[in-house]
Amino acid sequence: MPSEAATARLDGDGRRLHPFTLVFSALTIGRGMIWPALAGGFGLGDGQMGRTLPIILAVLAIPALIGSAAKYALYRWRLDADELLLRSGVLNRQNRVIPLARVQNVEVRQSLLQRVVGVAELRVETAGTGLQAEAVLSVLGVGEAQSLRTDLLARRRAQADAVLVDAGEGTEAIERPVATPLAKLSTWDLLLAGATANEAGVIAAAAAGLLQFTEQIPGELFETAIRGAVERTQGAYVVVGIAGVLVLMVVGWIISIAGSLVRYHGFTLTVDGGEMRKRYGLLTVHEASVPLRRVQAIRLEETFLRRWLGLASLMIETAGGSPGQRGGAEAFVPIARRGEVARLVRGIFADAQVDEADFQHVHPKAERRLRRRYLLSFLVLVWAPFWVARWFEVQPAGTMAPWVGLLLPLPWLMARWQYAHRGWALPPGYVMARSGVLNRVTWIVPDRKLQTLHVRDTPFQRRLGLSTLVVDTAAGGKQAAVIDLAHSTARRLLEELAVRARAAVRARPPSAEPTAGSG
Amino acid sequence: MDRPHPDVTLLDEARPALGEPRPLPAEAPPEAPVQRLDPRAVTLWRLTGAMWWAMWTLCMIIPWLLWEWPLLLMAPVAALGAAWVAWVPPASYRHFSYQVGPVDVRVMHGWWTRHVAVVLHSRIQHVDTRQGPVERAMGLATVVVYTAGSVGAMVGIPGLAEGEAEALRDRLAQLSGTDDAV
């Protein structure tokens, strides 16, 4: 057990990197300089610059070399029974403690040159955020790197085992359907998915259809109207432009439908043995499998049009599995009927009662805040430019300026809609957060996947007694947030979720052990 | 600490939002003591802030060199910097506190946007102490707690006395459990 401070232990018995580290960092610096030097030499010929550039580069290289020598001299590492300790940095000094139980992946890398001289780079990854591995020991002797890797993995296993014994049995086993496909998409489904994916295209197609319709039936009335508009706006080019845009949109729409048919052809999703398997594609056949315990959250996305048609798409957010790939969102089911959503979600989160979720509104003052913001952005970004155009007598925008005022109710409506769609729910074992009008997004986050919880409020929110609650998971780069809750509600939710997150971890099935990447 | 939130009538509070009233868990965390930063943090932030603003003030020489803009442009930047240095570090200090409870670490901070961040011990991936040159000269350090989370994955506690920072780092590393929920 570490009783001594980690820093002291590093001071006492910290180990250095292999001395070849110096050679390799010098090589890296040299490689960075060589191309500018060559380019300078060739490009500038025998001129003054041609000769001075290599000198300048050499001068630049010297501090870099000194820096890397200092880095090598100060770098220390040490492997203890349950921790890996690292010290690095010259000006900004960093002492890092990595609990071994957290280690996801240990990799020994060797470039060709490193193989020749018998050294290697050891990379230790945890589930942390950075793109870079959490510990990069570059370089160590090959033997040292390999034995360190073996040690790290052995000690990590010992740690994980100890904890598993601690956790004990008696956790509920979650039953999942065996090998029957959870979802299968027909050609009709894919057609729908494609047709509703590109909203602008749909609107354009509808508009084009309408235009044709109006041309044939009421005749004169529309013709005179359009002709009048054309005359007033001084030129047919406007009409031609609009028609061009319409044509482009329709083409885009057709492409989107075709794309959906080709990409998702024969979509089949199976959940079996703790794994989700997807198979789809006409030209390129995709086969993906995702371990269910890696799923951090499900996101339900309903665009305006799809909502209206009773359709939705589901995304899953995962934490990265293999080295180099740090998780992210993935289409779980590209299109689903609303009635099926709950069943699909239960395929991944067996105990989620999504359909019974009782969504709560945020504080009514949120609507006020939204309204003010929309109004302000409408006035500044939309209406004001028209008046400026009028001032400078730019036509036709100038003549339109007073008419744009007719759009004034829009900010009110938008605020109302936003407020109506924004909400949160706490079904047992899960947190749900919903927001958005044009694309409504609903997060479904299991308590057991909560990483950190945040409540924050800007001075503007504070004035109204409002706060934002952020629920963070290991999902790649996105967070679920509930904006403009009453401050006291946000704080209460924070406490509630902290308790729930902790309880959920305790009650986790032992199969969900943290060993992930194999070495 | 400061002004409490103005209380408002709560629509979302009126409903039984959180379901059944649940008995408090047995291991309900007793109030952990609220810890403050080392008072020298104010000096640290003043120093780094002053350096930062001095740099910007000096940058105002560039338009003077290139287009002969008036050098007086430096004055408003310097004034802004002075106001910042005078006011922001103490405000940040006043609003910064942290708690290491039996189950989680909480960090409360922000003079403009207020933040409350809760990190369960079980979710801690690894812990760093960091020292910049100024911090080292003053014997201060920053503790950074990493989780597997996405955006709020790093939670930092700056301006701690060196020894205190090391003790906190080691304690948090030991408290971190094995279940990181990834």
XYZ file of C-alpha atoms in Angstrom:
701
model
C 0.000 0.000 0.000
C 1.434 3.355 -0.905
C 1.907 5.290 2.269
C 4.643 7.500 0.965
C 3.622 10.252 -1.449
C 3.886 9.218 -5.077
C 6.303 12.064 -5.728
C 8.621 10.903 -2.987
C 8.542 7.358 -4.317
C 9.518 8.671 -7.747
C 12.348 10.664 -6.218
C 13.614 7.667 -4.344
C 13.350 4.926 -6.897
C 12.083 6.362 -10.157
C 13.482 4.820 -13.310
C 14.715 6.615 -16.382
C 14.018 5.909 -20.016
C 16.599 4.193 -22.182
C 19.483 6.563 -23.057
C 18.679 6.070 -26.739
C 15.706 8.328 -26.046
C 18.155 11.156 -26.673
C 19.081 9.774 -30.085
C 15.471 9.349 -31.107
C 14.354 12.784 -29.993
C 17.346 14.296 -31.825
C 16.275 12.391 -34.925
C 12.715 13.673 -34.591
C 13.938 17.241 -34.320
C 16.280 16.747 -37.256
C 13.486 15.291 -39.380
C 11.375 18.351 -38.660
C 14.153 20.624 -39.856
C 15.490 18.758 -42.845
C 12.760 19.574 -45.346
C 12.714 23.314 -44.726
C 16.523 23.257 -44.907
C 16.554 21.390 -48.203
C 13.767 23.501 -49.646
C 15.636 26.608 -48.614
C 18.861 25.331 -50.099
C 17.333 24.429 -53.445
C 14.712 27.101 -53.721
C 16.912 30.022 -52.866
C 20.026 28.748 -54.578
C 23.294 30.407 -53.796
C 21.734 33.619 -52.614
C 22.161 35.078 -49.176
C 19.000 33.357 -47.933
C 20.079 30.003 -49.275
C 23.099 30.062 -47.046
C 21.560 31.617 -43.951
C 18.514 29.352 -43.741
C 20.398 26.217 -42.674
C 22.194 28.324 -40.094
C 18.911 29.668 -38.740
C 17.557 26.149 -38.556
C 20.647 24.927 -36.768
C 20.249 27.735 -34.268
C 16.608 26.730 -33.767
C 17.565 23.104 -33.364
C 19.965 23.713 -30.495
C 17.369 24.820 -27.919
C 15.119 21.984 -29.083
C 17.926 19.521 -28.474
C 18.701 20.986 -25.077
C 14.994 20.818 -24.267
C 14.710 17.170 -25.148
C 17.869 16.376 -23.193
C 16.347 18.110 -20.162
C 13.141 16.171 -20.711
C 15.068 12.925 -20.721
C 17.048 13.925 -17.630
C 13.896 14.745 -15.642
C 11.637 11.917 -16.857
C 10.945 9.227 -14.255
C 8.626 6.276 -14.119
C 7.884 3.624 -11.573
C 5.578 0.632 -11.411
C 4.109 -0.074 -8.005
C 1.812 -2.825 -6.836
C -1.307 -0.929 -7.853
C -0.181 2.208 -9.657
C 1.970 3.403 -12.501
C 3.724 6.653 -11.621
C 5.107 9.093 -14.166
C 6.898 12.380 -13.945
C 7.486 14.503 -16.994
C 8.022 18.045 -18.135
C 10.690 20.663 -17.718
C 8.889 23.972 -17.291
C 5.430 22.567 -16.799
C 6.036 19.642 -14.548
C 3.513 16.849 -14.346
C 3.211 13.974 -11.901
C 0.754 11.357 -13.046
C -0.751 8.486 -11.091
C -2.494 5.797 -13.148
C -4.296 3.172 -11.054
C -3.506 -0.167 -12.718
C -7.103 -1.316 -12.525
C -7.875 1.453 -15.007
C -5.473 0.280 -17.673
C -7.374 -0.692 -20.802
C -4.614 -1.430 -23.205
C -0.855 -1.845 -23.187
C 0.966 -1.735 -26.468
C 4.632 -2.187 -27.328
C 5.570 -0.449 -30.560
C 8.756 -0.655 -32.542
C 9.676 1.224 -35.651
C 12.177 -0.307 -38.028
C 15.020 1.757 -36.641
C 13.986 0.979 -33.082
C 14.051 -2.718 -33.938
C 17.593 -2.411 -35.268
C 18.932 -0.815 -32.096
C 16.807 -2.916 -29.755
C 14.532 -0.390 -28.132
C 10.750 -0.014 -28.075
C 7.980 2.364 -27.129
C 5.436 1.353 -24.499
C 1.989 2.907 -24.594
C -0.532 2.558 -21.802
C -4.110 3.550 -22.480
C -6.929 4.064 -20.045
C -10.467 5.025 -20.970
C -9.484 8.675 -20.623
C -10.286 11.298 -23.170
C -7.166 12.367 -24.978
C -6.278 11.130 -28.423
C -2.799 10.429 -27.127
C -2.253 7.410 -24.894
C -2.209 8.313 -21.186
C 1.344 7.095 -20.777
C 3.930 6.928 -23.532
C 7.288 5.550 -22.407
C 9.493 6.296 -25.367
C 11.919 4.652 -25.526
C 12.730 1.682 -23.315
C 14.985 -1.295 -23.941
C 13.036 -4.083 -25.636
C 13.392 -6.487 -22.739
C 12.369 -3.825 -20.262
C 9.338 -2.794 -22.331
C 8.154 -6.362 -22.691
C 8.566 -7.269 -19.049
C 6.862 -4.022 -18.050
C 3.974 -4.891 -20.297
C 3.661 -8.364 -18.793
C 3.851 -6.915 -15.290
C 1.282 -4.252 -16.019
C -1.200 -6.728 -17.431
C -0.648 -9.254 -14.648
C -1.091 -6.670 -11.911
C -4.113 -5.197 -13.591
C -5.718 -8.623 -13.719
C -4.960 -9.189 -10.036
C -6.610 -5.863 -9.241
C -9.690 -6.554 -11.318
C -10.095 -10.018 -9.775
C -9.879 -8.642 -6.266
C -12.614 -6.163 -7.024
C -14.820 -8.753 -8.647
C -14.606 -10.912 -5.544
C -15.479 -7.866 -3.489
C -18.531 -7.138 -5.564
C -19.822 -10.658 -4.927
C -22.703 -12.429 -6.615
C -26.369 -11.727 -6.306
C -26.728 -9.231 -9.091
C -29.670 -9.512 -11.406
C -29.070 -11.302 -14.643
C -30.542 -9.447 -17.562
C -32.293 -11.678 -20.034
C -32.019 -10.876 -23.673
C -33.709 -12.428 -26.668
C -31.523 -15.019 -28.321
C -30.412 -14.544 -31.900
C -33.755 -13.372 -33.267
C -33.202 -10.197 -35.217
C -34.159 -7.154 -33.223
C -34.747 -5.096 -36.325
C -34.967 -5.765 -40.037
C -35.539 -3.029 -42.545
C -37.538 -3.591 -45.704
C -36.985 -1.726 -48.967
C -40.009 0.394 -48.141
C -38.436 1.379 -44.808
C -35.223 2.367 -46.543
C -37.169 4.357 -49.125
C -38.855 6.202 -46.279
C -35.533 6.733 -44.519
C -33.972 8.215 -47.634
C -37.000 10.288 -48.533
C -37.180 11.864 -45.092
C -33.462 12.275 -44.565
C -33.045 15.351 -46.684
C -35.642 17.790 -45.522
C -34.864 20.621 -47.900
C -35.239 18.159 -50.758
C -38.620 17.028 -49.556
C -39.885 20.556 -49.263
C -38.539 21.364 -52.721
C -40.161 18.314 -54.231
C -43.445 19.261 -52.654
C -43.098 22.839 -53.872
C -42.249 21.717 -57.391
C -45.280 19.441 -57.435
C -47.454 22.249 -56.197
C -46.163 24.624 -58.870
C -46.990 22.152 -61.608
C -50.390 21.612 -60.098
C -51.138 25.328 -59.914
C -49.941 25.889 -63.445
C -52.481 23.457 -64.791
C -55.548 24.250 -62.748
C -56.254 27.816 -61.715
C -54.325 29.262 -64.623
C -54.742 32.963 -64.939
C -54.709 33.903 -61.301
C -51.265 32.467 -60.609
C -49.897 33.537 -63.926
C -50.770 37.142 -63.337
C -49.423 36.919 -59.800
C -46.138 35.465 -60.922
C -45.843 37.854 -63.857
C -46.518 40.754 -61.528
C -43.849 39.525 -59.149
C -41.386 39.141 -61.978
C -42.030 42.646 -63.226
C -41.786 44.146 -59.816
C -38.555 42.358 -58.998
C -37.159 43.540 -62.323
C -36.128 40.414 -64.041
C -36.738 36.839 -64.736
C -33.357 35.923 -63.316
C -34.900 35.622 -59.879
C -37.407 33.082 -61.143
C -34.695 31.220 -63.019
C -32.570 31.195 -59.889
C -35.370 29.840 -57.759
C -36.170 27.188 -60.345
C -32.496 26.188 -60.445
C -32.361 25.808 -56.705
C -35.545 23.743 -56.780
C -34.126 21.414 -59.409
C -30.931 20.965 -57.396
C -32.929 20.171 -54.294
C -35.011 17.546 -56.057
C -31.880 15.941 -57.470
C -30.400 15.945 -53.965
C -33.524 14.285 -52.666
C -33.391 11.506 -55.238
C -29.702 10.948 -54.482
C -30.500 10.723 -50.796
C -33.144 8.049 -51.440
C -30.822 6.054 -53.665
C -28.029 6.421 -51.100
C -30.221 5.057 -48.343
C -31.248 2.064 -50.478
C -27.666 1.204 -51.379
C -26.116 1.845 -48.012
C -28.619 0.119 -45.754
C -29.782 -2.648 -48.098
C -30.789 -5.729 -46.122
C -30.290 -4.087 -42.740
C -30.432 -6.708 -39.995
C -29.703 -6.093 -36.347
C -29.243 -8.938 -33.890
C -28.559 -8.830 -30.184
C -27.019 -11.961 -28.785
C -24.666 -12.910 -25.989
C -23.949 -9.398 -24.849
C -23.203 -8.229 -28.348
C -25.065 -6.229 -30.923
C -24.444 -7.264 -34.506
C -25.388 -5.276 -37.577
C -25.219 -6.325 -41.170
C -26.158 -4.124 -44.087
C -25.117 -2.761 -47.460
C -25.572 -3.525 -51.141
C -22.172 -2.740 -52.630
C -20.028 -2.609 -49.525
C -21.364 -5.064 -47.000
C -20.860 -3.766 -43.479
C -20.707 -6.103 -40.550
C -20.226 -4.469 -37.208
C -20.485 -5.842 -33.730
C -20.552 -3.768 -30.586
C -20.315 -5.232 -27.059
C -23.420 -4.046 -25.227
C -21.468 -3.042 -22.141
C -19.608 -0.513 -24.282
C -22.847 1.305 -25.088
C -22.859 4.518 -23.088
C -26.153 5.980 -24.196
C -28.862 5.840 -26.844
C -29.875 8.927 -28.711
C -33.266 9.136 -30.354
C -33.374 11.610 -33.223
C -36.628 12.825 -34.688
C -36.478 15.458 -37.369
C -39.492 17.657 -37.906
C -40.738 15.677 -40.871
C -40.086 12.271 -39.348
C -41.829 13.268 -36.159
C -44.834 14.250 -38.197
C -44.796 10.877 -39.964
C -44.295 9.013 -36.690
C -40.737 7.969 -37.518
C -37.438 8.243 -35.688
C -33.860 7.130 -35.939
C -31.784 5.705 -33.124
C -28.090 6.231 -32.507
C -25.893 4.524 -29.991
C -22.992 6.233 -28.306
C -20.076 3.977 -27.477
C -16.795 4.319 -25.674
C -13.814 3.473 -27.813
C -12.843 -0.162 -27.987
C -9.710 -0.639 -29.985
C -6.638 1.564 -29.793
C -6.804 4.474 -32.197
C -10.568 4.480 -32.165
C -12.024 6.471 -29.327
C -15.700 5.750 -29.587
C -18.429 7.853 -31.064
C -21.921 7.750 -32.383
C -23.180 5.069 -34.663
C -26.526 4.508 -36.283
C -28.251 1.824 -34.292
C -31.407 1.706 -36.368
C -31.539 4.256 -39.198
C -35.313 4.371 -39.220
C -37.975 3.052 -36.889
C -41.652 3.576 -36.251
C -42.413 5.369 -33.036
C -44.266 2.391 -31.628
C -41.170 0.242 -32.000
C -38.741 2.582 -30.293
C -39.298 1.273 -26.771
C -38.795 -2.326 -27.884
C -35.601 -1.453 -29.756
C -34.204 0.431 -26.779
C -34.970 -2.556 -24.559
C -32.879 -4.672 -26.912
C -29.848 -2.749 -25.717
C -30.908 -1.568 -22.262
C -33.076 -4.477 -21.140
C -34.592 -2.743 -18.126
C -35.324 0.657 -19.677
C -38.926 1.775 -19.481
C -38.709 4.449 -22.101
C -42.325 4.437 -23.166
C -43.548 5.119 -19.644
C -41.179 8.020 -19.134
C -43.001 10.998 -17.715
C -41.324 14.038 -19.217
C -41.114 17.151 -17.081
C -40.888 20.661 -18.468
C -38.020 22.906 -17.540
C -38.818 26.138 -15.742
C -41.327 28.384 -17.589
C -38.860 31.226 -17.490
C -36.865 29.229 -20.028
C -39.463 30.207 -22.609
C -38.958 33.853 -21.777
C -35.231 33.506 -22.229
C -35.660 31.711 -25.519
C -38.132 34.339 -26.756
C -35.781 37.189 -25.997
C -32.926 35.464 -27.719
C -34.944 34.625 -30.831
C -36.383 38.116 -30.957
C -32.977 39.702 -30.659
C -31.413 37.504 -33.295
C -34.380 38.077 -35.596
C -34.130 41.837 -35.237
C -30.369 41.980 -35.618
C -29.725 39.252 -38.134
C -32.870 39.359 -40.278
C -34.794 42.553 -40.060
C -31.972 45.044 -39.621
C -30.194 44.026 -42.864
C -33.402 44.682 -44.794
C -33.671 48.185 -43.336
C -30.030 48.799 -44.137
C -30.786 47.729 -47.707
C -33.680 50.184 -47.756
C -31.424 52.945 -46.468
C -28.928 52.325 -49.260
C -31.782 51.788 -51.719
C -30.772 48.282 -52.658
C -33.706 46.649 -54.441
C -35.658 44.435 -54.084
C -34.588 43.939 -50.455
C -35.359 47.571 -49.648
C -38.991 47.400 -50.723
C -39.436 44.173 -48.794
C -38.259 45.610 -45.474
C -41.690 46.532 -44.004
C -43.128 43.196 -45.094
C -40.451 41.262 -43.272
C -42.076 42.621 -40.139
C -44.882 40.136 -40.774
C -42.464 37.452 -39.612
C -42.335 38.988 -36.148
C -44.529 36.295 -34.543
C -41.901 33.747 -35.532
C -39.649 34.302 -32.491
C -42.657 33.794 -30.228
C -43.639 30.570 -31.949
C -40.098 29.235 -31.968
C -39.680 29.922 -28.260
C -42.974 28.208 -27.535
C -42.049 25.140 -29.564
C -38.584 24.905 -28.105
C -40.008 25.078 -24.617
C -42.681 22.517 -25.367
C -40.159 19.991 -26.664
C -37.533 20.497 -24.002
C -37.788 18.196 -21.034
C -36.295 15.572 -18.810
C -37.400 12.334 -17.208
C -36.034 9.902 -14.689
C -37.450 6.450 -15.406
C -35.990 3.879 -12.981
C -32.298 3.385 -13.689
C -32.089 5.911 -16.519
C -31.902 9.630 -17.227
C -33.625 11.095 -20.244
C -33.094 14.556 -21.674
C -34.929 15.907 -24.693
C -34.604 19.093 -26.718
C -34.860 20.587 -30.176
C -37.669 21.356 -32.600
C -36.333 20.878 -36.122
C -34.365 17.888 -34.966
C -35.599 16.664 -31.633
C -32.945 14.698 -29.778
C -33.753 12.475 -26.812
C -30.902 11.083 -24.734
C -31.325 7.840 -22.831
C -28.446 7.454 -20.384
C -28.210 4.578 -17.904
C -27.346 5.595 -14.344
C -24.485 3.112 -14.379
C -22.804 4.958 -17.254
C -22.782 8.400 -15.677
C -19.249 9.755 -15.474
C -19.439 13.276 -14.132
C -22.345 15.563 -13.309
C -22.325 19.307 -13.698
C -24.611 22.171 -12.813
C -23.708 25.514 -14.264
C -25.318 28.889 -14.612
C -24.335 32.053 -16.401
C -25.162 35.446 -14.855
C -28.142 35.709 -17.217
C -29.480 32.401 -15.985
C -28.683 33.306 -12.388
C -30.790 36.447 -12.656
C -33.801 34.262 -13.472
C -32.855 31.521 -10.999
C -32.117 29.018 -13.758
C -29.330 26.484 -14.274
C -28.126 23.951 -16.785
C -27.606 20.322 -15.805
C -25.012 18.394 -17.792
C -24.813 14.626 -17.653
C -21.515 13.343 -18.961
C -20.805 9.816 -20.158
C -17.847 8.267 -21.941
C -19.679 8.790 -25.248
C -17.467 10.424 -27.817
C -17.617 14.162 -27.554
C -21.291 14.758 -26.873
C -23.109 15.381 -23.640
C -26.706 15.281 -22.607
C -27.805 18.560 -21.082
C -30.994 20.016 -19.684
C -30.889 23.773 -20.114
C -32.784 26.229 -17.888
C -34.020 24.101 -15.041
C -34.890 25.923 -11.863
C -31.627 26.137 -9.969
C -32.976 24.208 -6.995
C -34.310 21.461 -9.277
C -30.941 21.190 -11.010
C -29.181 20.829 -7.669
C -31.688 18.263 -6.487
C -31.286 16.265 -9.688
C -27.520 16.443 -9.280
C -27.746 14.898 -5.825
C -30.276 12.320 -6.929
C -28.150 11.263 -9.894
C -24.971 11.112 -7.827
C -26.687 8.666 -5.482
C -28.185 6.693 -8.353
C -24.897 6.493 -10.240
C -23.201 5.081 -7.195
C -25.958 2.603 -6.442
C -25.990 1.460 -10.074
C -22.273 0.722 -10.003
C -22.693 -1.495 -6.987
C -25.540 -3.436 -8.511
C -23.743 -4.046 -11.765
C -23.574 -7.599 -13.086
C -20.091 -9.083 -12.625
C -19.869 -9.893 -16.324
C -19.369 -6.208 -16.952
C -15.808 -6.255 -15.703
C -13.583 -3.431 -16.794
C -11.017 -5.404 -18.748
C -11.565 -4.294 -22.269
C -8.808 -4.114 -24.827
C -6.696 -7.202 -24.974
C -3.032 -6.391 -24.930
C -20.742 31.618 0.083
C -22.353 34.427 -1.869
C -25.787 35.539 -2.791
C -28.135 32.588 -2.802
C -30.141 31.920 -5.891
C -33.275 33.987 -5.984
C -36.048 31.605 -5.198
C -38.682 31.264 -7.842
C -41.972 29.467 -7.998
C -41.212 26.215 -9.622
C -43.497 24.579 -12.064
C -41.228 21.586 -12.416
C -40.947 21.367 -8.672
C -44.661 21.242 -8.068
C -44.996 17.823 -9.650
C -43.716 14.614 -8.102
C -40.758 14.863 -10.415
C -38.426 12.354 -8.869
C -40.960 9.604 -8.386
C -41.482 7.848 -5.080
C -39.847 9.487 -2.109
C -36.975 7.118 -1.516
C -35.360 6.571 1.872
C -31.859 7.973 1.943
C -29.238 5.335 1.206
C -27.450 3.900 4.205
C -24.148 5.323 3.093
C -25.599 8.807 2.635
C -22.540 11.017 2.479
C -22.123 13.101 5.604
C -21.356 16.684 4.681
C -17.703 16.692 3.735
C -15.820 19.787 4.842
C -15.722 22.526 2.226
C -12.081 23.194 1.383
C -10.705 26.429 0.035
C -7.667 27.009 -2.097
C -4.432 28.358 -0.735
C -4.848 32.156 -0.431
C -1.678 32.525 -2.483
C -3.747 31.403 -5.456
C -4.936 35.022 -5.748
C -1.358 36.207 -6.108
C -0.647 33.430 -8.585
C -3.609 34.379 -10.775
C -2.717 38.047 -10.487
C 0.803 37.310 -11.685
C -0.223 35.098 -14.585
C -3.059 37.485 -15.475
C -0.716 40.459 -15.420
C 1.720 38.628 -17.715
C -1.069 37.724 -20.096
C -2.434 41.252 -20.271
C 1.038 42.765 -20.531
C 1.572 40.582 -23.567
C -1.631 41.853 -25.176
C -0.706 45.426 -24.353
C 2.644 44.944 -26.032
C 0.919 43.409 -29.037
C -0.715 46.788 -29.588
C 2.681 48.005 -30.778
C 2.210 45.977 -33.954
C -0.481 48.198 -35.537
C 1.684 51.174 -34.629
C 4.703 49.667 -36.354
C 2.771 48.573 -39.429
C 0.226 51.294 -40.036
C 1.219 53.937 -37.536
C -1.964 53.606 -35.546
C -1.810 55.671 -32.379
C 0.200 54.070 -29.600
C -2.561 55.240 -27.282
C -4.360 52.013 -28.253
C -2.294 50.396 -25.562
C -4.068 52.408 -22.885
C -7.532 50.779 -23.058
C -5.979 47.305 -23.210
C -3.773 48.084 -20.235
C -6.750 49.527 -18.356
C -8.816 46.449 -19.074
C -5.930 44.303 -17.910
C -5.546 46.290 -14.717
C -9.239 45.956 -13.963
C -9.034 42.244 -14.644
C -6.025 41.753 -12.423
C -7.613 43.779 -9.647
C -11.001 42.156 -9.712
C -11.081 38.696 -11.269
C -8.520 36.740 -9.200
C -10.132 37.523 -5.843
C -13.567 36.834 -7.326
C -12.380 33.491 -8.692
C -10.869 32.686 -5.329
C -14.080 33.509 -3.495
C -16.053 31.231 -5.769
C -13.609 28.335 -5.741
C -14.084 25.551 -3.260
C -13.958 21.787 -3.273
C -15.101 18.875 -1.178
C -13.653 15.391 -1.003
C -16.493 13.305 0.326
C -16.629 9.578 0.979
C -18.175 8.898 -2.439
C -17.338 11.846 -4.662
C -15.228 14.908 -5.269
C -17.052 18.166 -5.831
C -15.534 21.256 -7.339
C -17.417 24.543 -7.202
C -15.966 27.385 -9.222
C -16.517 30.251 -11.655
C -16.911 33.968 -11.105
C -18.864 34.444 -14.322
C -20.502 31.121 -15.068
C -20.839 29.133 -11.867
C -20.021 25.468 -12.072
C -20.647 22.587 -9.758
C -18.891 19.422 -10.903
C -19.378 16.071 -9.214
C -16.949 13.223 -9.885
C -17.668 9.899 -8.221
C -14.513 8.316 -6.848
C -15.327 5.139 -8.709
C -15.134 6.995 -12.033
C -11.670 8.466 -11.602
C -9.296 7.231 -14.278
C -6.100 8.868 -13.178
C -4.918 11.902 -11.299
C -2.177 14.424 -12.114
C -0.453 17.202 -10.316
C 0.798 19.953 -12.577
C 3.080 22.857 -11.951
C 3.837 25.722 -14.269
C 6.973 27.818 -13.766
C 5.188 30.488 -11.725
C 3.386 27.895 -9.650
C 6.673 26.153 -8.917
C 8.328 29.369 -7.871
C 5.472 29.964 -5.447
C 5.311 26.386 -4.201
C 1.810 25.840 -5.579
C 0.398 23.045 -7.744
C -2.750 22.031 -9.626
C -4.496 18.702 -9.195
C -6.295 17.377 -12.271
C -8.773 14.526 -12.040
C -9.518 12.583 -15.225
C -12.578 10.476 -15.912
C -13.581 8.539 -18.995
C -16.200 11.168 -19.736
C -16.284 13.176 -22.904
C -16.388 16.903 -22.453
C -16.287 17.360 -18.711
C -13.644 14.674 -18.398
C -11.045 16.868 -16.744
C -11.769 18.509 -13.450
C -8.983 20.698 -12.075
C -8.238 22.125 -8.667
C -5.591 24.845 -9.017
C -3.716 26.897 -6.468
C -3.006 24.278 -3.829
C 0.113 24.205 -1.704
C 2.529 21.645 -3.142
C 2.337 19.179 -0.282
C -1.422 19.491 -0.081
C -1.748 18.894 -3.821
C 0.375 15.773 -3.655
C -1.549 14.435 -0.707
C -4.840 15.102 -2.495
C -3.615 13.462 -5.699
C -2.469 10.328 -3.902
C -5.628 10.164 -1.858
C -7.848 10.461 -4.924
C -5.802 7.862 -6.802
C -6.337 5.483 -3.897
C -10.028 6.259 -3.599
C -10.638 5.538 -7.273
C -12.367 2.186 -7.492
C -12.257 -0.302 -10.306
C -15.608 0.275 -11.866
C -15.263 3.104 -14.307
C -18.554 2.452 -16.107
C -17.016 2.396 -19.543
